[in-house]
CSV table of C-alpha atoms and ligand atoms in Angstrom, one decimal:
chain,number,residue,atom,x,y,z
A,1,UNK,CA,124.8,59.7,101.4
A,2,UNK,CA,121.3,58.7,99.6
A,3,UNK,CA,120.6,60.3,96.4
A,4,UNK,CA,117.0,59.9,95.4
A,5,UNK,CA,115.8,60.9,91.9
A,6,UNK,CA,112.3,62.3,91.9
A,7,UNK,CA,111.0,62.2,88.5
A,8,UNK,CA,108.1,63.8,87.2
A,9,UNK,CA,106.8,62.9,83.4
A,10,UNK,CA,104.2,66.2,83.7
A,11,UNK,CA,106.4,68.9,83.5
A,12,UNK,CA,109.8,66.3,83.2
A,13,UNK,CA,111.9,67.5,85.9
A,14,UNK,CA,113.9,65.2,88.2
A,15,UNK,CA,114.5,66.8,91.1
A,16,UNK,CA,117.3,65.0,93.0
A,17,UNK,CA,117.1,65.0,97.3
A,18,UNK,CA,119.7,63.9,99.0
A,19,UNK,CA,119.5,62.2,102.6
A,20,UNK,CA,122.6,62.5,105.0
A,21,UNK,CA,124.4,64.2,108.1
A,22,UNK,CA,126.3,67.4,107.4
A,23,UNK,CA,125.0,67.8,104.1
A,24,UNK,CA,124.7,71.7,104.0
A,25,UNK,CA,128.2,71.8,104.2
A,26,UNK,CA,128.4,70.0,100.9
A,27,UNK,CA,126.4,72.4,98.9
A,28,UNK,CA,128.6,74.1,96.4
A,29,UNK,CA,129.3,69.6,95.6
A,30,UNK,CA,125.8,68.7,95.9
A,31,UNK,CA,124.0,71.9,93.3
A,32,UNK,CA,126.8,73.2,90.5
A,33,UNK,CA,126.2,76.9,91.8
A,34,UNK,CA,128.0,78.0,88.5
A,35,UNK,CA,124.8,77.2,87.2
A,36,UNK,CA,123.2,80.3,88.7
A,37,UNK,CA,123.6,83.8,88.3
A,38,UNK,CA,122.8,84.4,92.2
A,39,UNK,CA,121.2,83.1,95.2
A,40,UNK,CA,118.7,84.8,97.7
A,41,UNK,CA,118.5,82.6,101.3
A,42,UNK,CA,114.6,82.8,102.4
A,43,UNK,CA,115.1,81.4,106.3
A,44,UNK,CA,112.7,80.9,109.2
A,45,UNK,CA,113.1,82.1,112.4
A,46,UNK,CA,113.7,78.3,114.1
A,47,UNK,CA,116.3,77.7,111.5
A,48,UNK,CA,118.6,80.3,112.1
A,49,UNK,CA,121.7,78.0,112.6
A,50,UNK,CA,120.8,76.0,109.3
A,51,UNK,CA,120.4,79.1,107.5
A,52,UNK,CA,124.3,80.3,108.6
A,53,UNK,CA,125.5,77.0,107.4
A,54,UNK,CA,124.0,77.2,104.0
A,55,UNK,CA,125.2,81.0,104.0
A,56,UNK,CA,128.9,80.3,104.6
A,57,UNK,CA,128.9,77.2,102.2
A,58,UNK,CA,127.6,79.3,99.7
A,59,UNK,CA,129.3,82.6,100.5
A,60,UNK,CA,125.6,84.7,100.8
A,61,UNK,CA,126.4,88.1,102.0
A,62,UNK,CA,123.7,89.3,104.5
A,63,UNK,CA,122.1,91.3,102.7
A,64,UNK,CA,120.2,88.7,100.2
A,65,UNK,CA,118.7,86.5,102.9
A,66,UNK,CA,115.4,87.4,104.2
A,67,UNK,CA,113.6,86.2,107.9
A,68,UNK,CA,110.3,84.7,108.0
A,69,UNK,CA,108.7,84.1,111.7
A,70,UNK,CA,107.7,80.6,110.5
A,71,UNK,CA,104.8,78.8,111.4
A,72,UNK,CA,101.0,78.7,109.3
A,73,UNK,CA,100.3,82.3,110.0
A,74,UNK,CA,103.1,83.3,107.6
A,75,UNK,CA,101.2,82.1,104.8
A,76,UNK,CA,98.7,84.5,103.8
A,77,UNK,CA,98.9,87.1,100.7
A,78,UNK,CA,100.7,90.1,102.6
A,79,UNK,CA,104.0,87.9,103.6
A,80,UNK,CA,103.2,86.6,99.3
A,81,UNK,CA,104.0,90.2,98.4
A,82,UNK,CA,106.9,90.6,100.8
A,83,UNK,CA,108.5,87.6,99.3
A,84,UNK,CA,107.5,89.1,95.7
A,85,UNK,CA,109.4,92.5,96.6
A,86,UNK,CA,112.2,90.9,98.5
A,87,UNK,CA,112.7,89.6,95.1
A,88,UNK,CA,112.2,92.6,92.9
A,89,UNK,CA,114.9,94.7,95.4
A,90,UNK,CA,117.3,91.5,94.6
A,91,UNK,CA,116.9,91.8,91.1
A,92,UNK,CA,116.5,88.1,90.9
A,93,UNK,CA,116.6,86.7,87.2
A,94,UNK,CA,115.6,83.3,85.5
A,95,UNK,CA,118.6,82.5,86.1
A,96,UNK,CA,118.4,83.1,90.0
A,97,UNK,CA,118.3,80.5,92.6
A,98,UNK,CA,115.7,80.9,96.0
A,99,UNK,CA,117.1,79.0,98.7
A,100,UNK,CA,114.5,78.0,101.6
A,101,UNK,CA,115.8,76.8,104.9
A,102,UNK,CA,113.2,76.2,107.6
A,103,UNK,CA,110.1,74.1,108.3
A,104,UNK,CA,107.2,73.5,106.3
A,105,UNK,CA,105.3,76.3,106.1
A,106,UNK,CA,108.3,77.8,105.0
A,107,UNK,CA,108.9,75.7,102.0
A,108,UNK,CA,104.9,75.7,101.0
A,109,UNK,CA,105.3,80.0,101.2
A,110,UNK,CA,108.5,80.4,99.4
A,111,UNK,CA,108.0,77.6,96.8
A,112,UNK,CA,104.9,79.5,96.0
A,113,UNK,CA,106.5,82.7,95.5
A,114,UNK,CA,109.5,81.2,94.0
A,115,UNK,CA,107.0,79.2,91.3
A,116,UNK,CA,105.0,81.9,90.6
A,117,UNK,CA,107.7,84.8,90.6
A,118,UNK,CA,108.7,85.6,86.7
A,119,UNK,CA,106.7,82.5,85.9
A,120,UNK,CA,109.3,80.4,87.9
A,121,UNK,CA,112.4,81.1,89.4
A,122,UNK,CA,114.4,78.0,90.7
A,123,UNK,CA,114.4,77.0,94.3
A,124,UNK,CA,116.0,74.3,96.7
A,125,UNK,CA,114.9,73.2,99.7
A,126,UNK,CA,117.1,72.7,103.0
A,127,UNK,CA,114.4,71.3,105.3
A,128,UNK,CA,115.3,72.1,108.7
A,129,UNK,CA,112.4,70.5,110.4
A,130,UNK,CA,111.5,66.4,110.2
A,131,UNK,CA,107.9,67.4,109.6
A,132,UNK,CA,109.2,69.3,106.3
A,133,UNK,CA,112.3,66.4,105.6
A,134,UNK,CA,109.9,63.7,105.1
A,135,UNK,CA,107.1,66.0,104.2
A,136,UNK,CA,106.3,69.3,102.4
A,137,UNK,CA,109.4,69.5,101.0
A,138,UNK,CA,108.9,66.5,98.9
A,139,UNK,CA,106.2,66.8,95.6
A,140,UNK,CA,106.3,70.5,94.9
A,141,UNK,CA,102.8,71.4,96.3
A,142,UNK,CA,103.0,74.8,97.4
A,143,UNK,CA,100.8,77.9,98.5
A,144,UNK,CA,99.0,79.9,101.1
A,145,UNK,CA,96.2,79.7,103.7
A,146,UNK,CA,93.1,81.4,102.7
A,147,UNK,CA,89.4,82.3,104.1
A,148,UNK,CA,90.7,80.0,107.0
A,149,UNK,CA,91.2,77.0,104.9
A,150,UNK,CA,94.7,75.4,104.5
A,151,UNK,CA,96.3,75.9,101.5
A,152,UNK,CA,93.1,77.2,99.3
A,153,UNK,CA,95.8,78.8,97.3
A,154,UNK,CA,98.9,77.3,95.8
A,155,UNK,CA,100.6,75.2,93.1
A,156,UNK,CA,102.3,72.0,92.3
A,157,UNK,CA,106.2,73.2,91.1
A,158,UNK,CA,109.3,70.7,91.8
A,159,UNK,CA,112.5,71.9,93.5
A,160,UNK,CA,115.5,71.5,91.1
A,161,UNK,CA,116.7,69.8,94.4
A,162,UNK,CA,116.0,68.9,98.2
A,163,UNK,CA,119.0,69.0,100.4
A,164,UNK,CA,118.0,66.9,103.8
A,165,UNK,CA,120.5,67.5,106.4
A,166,UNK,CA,119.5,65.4,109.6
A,167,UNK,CA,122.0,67.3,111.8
A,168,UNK,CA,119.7,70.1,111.4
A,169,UNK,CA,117.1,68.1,113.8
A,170,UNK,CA,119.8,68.9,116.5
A,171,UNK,CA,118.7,71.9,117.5
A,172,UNK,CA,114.7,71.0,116.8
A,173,UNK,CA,112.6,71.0,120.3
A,174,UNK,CA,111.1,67.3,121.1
A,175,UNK,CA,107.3,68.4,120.4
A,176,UNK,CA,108.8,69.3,116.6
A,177,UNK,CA,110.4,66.2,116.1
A,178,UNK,CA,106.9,64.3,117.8
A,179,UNK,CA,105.0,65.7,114.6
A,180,UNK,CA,107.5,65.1,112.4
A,181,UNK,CA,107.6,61.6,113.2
A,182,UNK,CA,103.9,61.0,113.1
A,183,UNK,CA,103.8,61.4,108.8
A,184,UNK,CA,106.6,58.6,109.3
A,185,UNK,CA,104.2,56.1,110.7
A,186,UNK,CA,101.7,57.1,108.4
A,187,UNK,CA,103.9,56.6,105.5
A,188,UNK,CA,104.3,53.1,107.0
A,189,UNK,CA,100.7,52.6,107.5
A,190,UNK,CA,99.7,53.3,103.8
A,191,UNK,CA,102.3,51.7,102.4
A,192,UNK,CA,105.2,49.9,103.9
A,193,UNK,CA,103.9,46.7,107.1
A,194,UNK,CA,107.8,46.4,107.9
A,195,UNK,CA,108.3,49.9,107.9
A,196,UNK,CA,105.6,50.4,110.5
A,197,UNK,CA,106.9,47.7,112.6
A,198,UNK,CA,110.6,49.4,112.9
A,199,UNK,CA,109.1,52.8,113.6
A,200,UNK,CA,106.7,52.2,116.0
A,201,UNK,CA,109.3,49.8,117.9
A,202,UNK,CA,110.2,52.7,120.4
A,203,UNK,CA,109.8,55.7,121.2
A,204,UNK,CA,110.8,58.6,118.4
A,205,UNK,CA,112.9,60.5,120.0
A,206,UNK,CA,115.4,57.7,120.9
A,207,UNK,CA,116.7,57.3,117.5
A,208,UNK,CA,119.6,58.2,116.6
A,209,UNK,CA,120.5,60.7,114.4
A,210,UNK,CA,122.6,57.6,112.2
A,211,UNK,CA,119.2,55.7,112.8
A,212,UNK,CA,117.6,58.7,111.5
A,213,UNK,CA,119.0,58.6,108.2
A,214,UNK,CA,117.8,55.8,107.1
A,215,UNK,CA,114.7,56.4,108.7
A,216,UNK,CA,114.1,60.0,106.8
A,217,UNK,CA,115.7,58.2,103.9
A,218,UNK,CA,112.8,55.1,104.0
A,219,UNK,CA,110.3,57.4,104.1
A,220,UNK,CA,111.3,59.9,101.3
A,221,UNK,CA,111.7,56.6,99.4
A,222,UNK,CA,107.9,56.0,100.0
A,223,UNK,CA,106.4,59.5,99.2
A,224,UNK,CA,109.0,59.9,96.1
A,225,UNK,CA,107.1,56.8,94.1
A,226,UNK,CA,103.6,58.1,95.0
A,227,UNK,CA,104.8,61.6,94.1
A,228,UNK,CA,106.1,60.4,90.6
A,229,UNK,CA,103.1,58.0,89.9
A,230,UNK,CA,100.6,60.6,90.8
A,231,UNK,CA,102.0,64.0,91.1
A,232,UNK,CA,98.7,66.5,90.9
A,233,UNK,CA,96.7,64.2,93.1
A,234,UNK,CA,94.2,62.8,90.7
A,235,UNK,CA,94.6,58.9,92.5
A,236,UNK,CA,97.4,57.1,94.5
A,237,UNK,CA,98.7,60.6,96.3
A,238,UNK,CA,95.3,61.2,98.2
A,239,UNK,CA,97.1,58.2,100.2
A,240,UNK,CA,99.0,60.8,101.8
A,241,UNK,CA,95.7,62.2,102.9
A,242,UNK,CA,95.3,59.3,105.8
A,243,UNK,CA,94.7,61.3,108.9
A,244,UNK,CA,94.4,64.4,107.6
A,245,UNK,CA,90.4,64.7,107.2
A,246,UNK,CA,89.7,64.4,110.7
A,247,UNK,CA,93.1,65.7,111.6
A,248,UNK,CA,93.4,69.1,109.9
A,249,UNK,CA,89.7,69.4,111.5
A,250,UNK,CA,91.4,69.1,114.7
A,251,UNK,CA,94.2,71.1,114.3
A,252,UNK,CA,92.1,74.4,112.9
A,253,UNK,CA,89.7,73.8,115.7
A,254,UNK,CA,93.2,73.8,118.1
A,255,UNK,CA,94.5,76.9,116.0
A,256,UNK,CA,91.1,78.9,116.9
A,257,UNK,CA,90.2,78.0,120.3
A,258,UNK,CA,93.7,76.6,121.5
A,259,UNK,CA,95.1,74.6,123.3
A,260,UNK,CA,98.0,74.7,121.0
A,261,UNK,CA,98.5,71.3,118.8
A,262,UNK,CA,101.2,70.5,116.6
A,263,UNK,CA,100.2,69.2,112.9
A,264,UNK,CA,101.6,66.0,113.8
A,265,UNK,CA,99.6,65.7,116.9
A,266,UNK,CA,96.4,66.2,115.3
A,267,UNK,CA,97.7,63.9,112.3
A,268,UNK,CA,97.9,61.1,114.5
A,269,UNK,CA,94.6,61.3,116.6
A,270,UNK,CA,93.3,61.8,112.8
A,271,UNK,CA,95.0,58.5,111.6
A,272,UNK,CA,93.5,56.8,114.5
A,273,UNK,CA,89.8,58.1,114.1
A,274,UNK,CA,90.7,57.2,110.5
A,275,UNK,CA,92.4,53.9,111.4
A,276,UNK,CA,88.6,53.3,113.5
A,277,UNK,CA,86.7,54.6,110.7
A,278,UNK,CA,88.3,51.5,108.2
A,279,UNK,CA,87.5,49.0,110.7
A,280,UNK,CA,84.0,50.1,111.4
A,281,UNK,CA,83.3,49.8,107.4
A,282,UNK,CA,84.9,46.3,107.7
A,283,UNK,CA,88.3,47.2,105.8
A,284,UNK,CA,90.0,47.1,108.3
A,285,UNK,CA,90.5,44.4,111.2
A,286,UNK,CA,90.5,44.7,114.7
A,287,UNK,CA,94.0,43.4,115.0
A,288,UNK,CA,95.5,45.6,112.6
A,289,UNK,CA,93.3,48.8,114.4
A,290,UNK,CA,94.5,47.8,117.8
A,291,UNK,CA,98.1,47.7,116.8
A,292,UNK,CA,98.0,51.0,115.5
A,293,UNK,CA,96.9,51.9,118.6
A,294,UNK,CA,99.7,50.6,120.5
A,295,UNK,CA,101.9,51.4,117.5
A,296,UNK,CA,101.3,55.4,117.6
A,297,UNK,CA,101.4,55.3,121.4
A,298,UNK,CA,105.0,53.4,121.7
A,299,UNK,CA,106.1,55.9,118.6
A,300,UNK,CA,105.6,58.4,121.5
A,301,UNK,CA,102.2,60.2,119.5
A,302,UNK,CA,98.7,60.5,120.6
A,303,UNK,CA,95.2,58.5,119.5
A,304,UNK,CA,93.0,60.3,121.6
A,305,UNK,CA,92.6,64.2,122.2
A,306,UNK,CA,93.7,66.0,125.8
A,307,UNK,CA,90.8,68.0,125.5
A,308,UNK,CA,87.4,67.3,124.1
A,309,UNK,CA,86.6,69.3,121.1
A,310,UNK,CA,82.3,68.8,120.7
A,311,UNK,CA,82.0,66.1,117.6
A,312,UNK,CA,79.4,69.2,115.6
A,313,UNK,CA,82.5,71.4,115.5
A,314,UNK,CA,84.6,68.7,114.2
A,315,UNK,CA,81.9,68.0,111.6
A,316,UNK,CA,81.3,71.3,110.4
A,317,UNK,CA,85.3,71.8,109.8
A,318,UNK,CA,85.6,68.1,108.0
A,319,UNK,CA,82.8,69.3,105.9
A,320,UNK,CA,84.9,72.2,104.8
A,321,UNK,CA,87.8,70.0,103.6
A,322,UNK,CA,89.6,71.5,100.5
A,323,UNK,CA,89.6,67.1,99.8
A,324,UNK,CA,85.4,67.3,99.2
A,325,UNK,CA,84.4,66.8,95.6
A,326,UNK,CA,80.6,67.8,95.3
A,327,UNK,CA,79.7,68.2,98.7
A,328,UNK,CA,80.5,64.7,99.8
A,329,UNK,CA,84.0,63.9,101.7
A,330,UNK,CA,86.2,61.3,100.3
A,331,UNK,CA,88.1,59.3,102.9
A,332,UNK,CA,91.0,57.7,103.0
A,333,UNK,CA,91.0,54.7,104.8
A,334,UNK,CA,93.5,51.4,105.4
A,335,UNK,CA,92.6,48.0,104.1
A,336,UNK,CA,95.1,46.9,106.3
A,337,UNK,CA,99.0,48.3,107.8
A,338,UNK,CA,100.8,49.3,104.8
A,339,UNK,CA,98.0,49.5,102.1
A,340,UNK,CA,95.7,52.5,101.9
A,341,UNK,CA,92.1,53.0,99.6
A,342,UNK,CA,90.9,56.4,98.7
A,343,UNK,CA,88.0,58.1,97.8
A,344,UNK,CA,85.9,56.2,100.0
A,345,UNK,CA,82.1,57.7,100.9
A,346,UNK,CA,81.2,56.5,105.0
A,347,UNK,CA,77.7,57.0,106.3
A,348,UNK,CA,77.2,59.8,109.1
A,349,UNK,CA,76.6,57.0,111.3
A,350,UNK,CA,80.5,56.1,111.3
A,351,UNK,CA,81.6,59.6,111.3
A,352,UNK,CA,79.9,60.5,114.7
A,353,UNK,CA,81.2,56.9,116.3
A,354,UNK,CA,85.0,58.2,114.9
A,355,UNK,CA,84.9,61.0,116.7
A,356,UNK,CA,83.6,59.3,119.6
A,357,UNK,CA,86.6,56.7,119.6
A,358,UNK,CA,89.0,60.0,119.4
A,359,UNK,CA,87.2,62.1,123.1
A,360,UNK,CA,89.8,61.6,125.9
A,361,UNK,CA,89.6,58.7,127.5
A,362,UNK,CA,87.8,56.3,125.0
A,363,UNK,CA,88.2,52.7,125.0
A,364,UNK,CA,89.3,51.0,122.4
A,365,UNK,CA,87.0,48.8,120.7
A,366,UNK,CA,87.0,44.9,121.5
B,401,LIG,N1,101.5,66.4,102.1
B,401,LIG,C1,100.8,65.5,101.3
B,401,LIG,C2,101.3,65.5,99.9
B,401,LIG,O1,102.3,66.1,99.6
B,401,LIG,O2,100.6,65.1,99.0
């Protein structure tokens, strides 16, 4: 088992997260329950056998474990309020413990009503998706979508702990574990060459679930020290951003006029109209861009979109990134595989070409 300490000077909490196989069962060991004067189980729909593993290690009757659907549409105000009351009818005190168990959007919902309930009831996470193991249920950002933009709303609150299970990727359908997998690469391509090598070595889904550990476990590593050296964002976290200005464009423009993309899937077209954007500004060489190329499509993960989504559209959502300071957006790019820049202003010029090098069928450049 890995135990990883994330600390935080901010608010000083160390949050610990432990990486492993059949973790859940180890629960009552892993989080002192006597601690608490009760638990409430707040579960998504996809992680229904995770959630009856937590539930019989813990001993939580029923009735104080509430379904989400899962997914981004959950996280709006109305579901905010459910969680609120759910909470109210459970009498949940500051002594009280909210369990999540589900993907990401789970964690973000119910961290959010969890941080803000009372002023701050404790949660844990139990990740049951890869996307949320390596991602959103690390750092303590949390919140809800609003006016159509990602996560307008939210906080920055720590979990007193995560609990990552891999054995609750069993049951996760391929596509899930594809987007998971692409904020792997990414956390090898900002900061961790080797790392990048090893994951992009074969295809994702033919690790195995030992191979896994370590893999989750690398990763976690990586976004624990940005987390604790930058934990509101202000510098060194907007690393984690690579991919995600072009590629949360995509994925809204997928979410409104279909057809259906995963996060991950968007991510990694993003991080290679990103990867593209570096090299056109001369950060980043054409070596580097083409084996990111090759890289994200060994990994199993897409560079270029199925369907062409016109570059205006594109624009205007990029334009609309929560990331923009003053009306300008600030990019994250790569100086090379495993070291990222932020806060970097391109020329229109580069942007259009970007999304150019993105359009199915592209070439890359030589
Ligand atoms: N998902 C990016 C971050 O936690 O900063």
């Amino acid at each position: 088992m890995y135990t990883l300490d994330v600390n935080v000077a901010r608010t000083e909490s160390h949050s610990p997260l432990w990486v492993d196989r059949g973790l859940i069962e180890k629960l009552p060991e892993l989080i002192s329950p006597s601690k608490y004067s009760s638990f409430v189980v707040v579960a998504d729909a996809g992680a229904s056998k995770a959630k009856d593993r937590v539930c019989a290690a813990l001993s939580v009757p029923p009735t104080r474990v509430l379904s989400l659907t899962g997914g981004e549409s959950q996280k709006n105000v109305n579901e905010l309020i459910h969680l609120w009351e759910f909470f109210a009818e459970q009498k949940l005190d500051r002594k009280s413990l909210v369990i999540t168990v589900g993907g990401g959007a789970t964690s973000d919902l119910v961290g959010f009503a969890a941080g803000t309930y009372m002023r701050g009831v404790a949660f844990l996470h139990v990740p049951s998706t890869l996307l949320a193991q390596v991602d959103a249920s690390i750092g303590g950002k949390a919140g809800i979508n609003f006016h159509g933009i990602k996560n307008l709303i939210g906080s920055i609150a720590q979990p007193v702990g995560v609990v990552i299970d891999i054995d609750a990727l069993e049951t996760l359908p391929e596509r899930e574990i594809r987007s998971g997998f692409a904020e792997v690469v990414k956390h090898g391509l900002i900061s961790d060459r080797a790392y990048f090598d090893k994951v992009t070595a074969r295809d994702c889904m033919r690790w195995t679930p030992d191979e896994m550990v370590e893999i989750v476990h690398r990763s976690c590593e990586i976004k624990k020290a940005i987390v604790e050296c930058d934990e509101t964002e202000q510098g060194p976290r907007k690393a984690l951003n690579f991919g995600h200005s072009i590629g949360h464009a995509i994925e809204s423009f997928a979410l409104a006029h279909g057809p259906a993309l995963t996060h991950g899937e968007a991510i990694s077209i993003g991080m290679y109209g990103e990867a593209y954007i570096s090299y056109r500004v001369g950060k980043l060489s054409l070596a580097d861009l083409t084996t990111i190329d090759t890289g994200l499509t060994a990994a199993g993960l897409p560079t270029r979109l199925l369907k062409s989504i016109p570059a205006g559209e594109l624009r205007a959502l990029i334009s609309k990134d929560k990331k923009n300071v003053g009306g300008q957006v600030k990019w994250t790019l790569l100086e090379r595989i495993g070291s990222a820049v932020f806060d970097v202003v391109i020329s229109e010029d580069v942007i259009g070409e970007s999304l150019a090098a993105i359009q199915p069928g592209a070439t890359h450049p030589c």
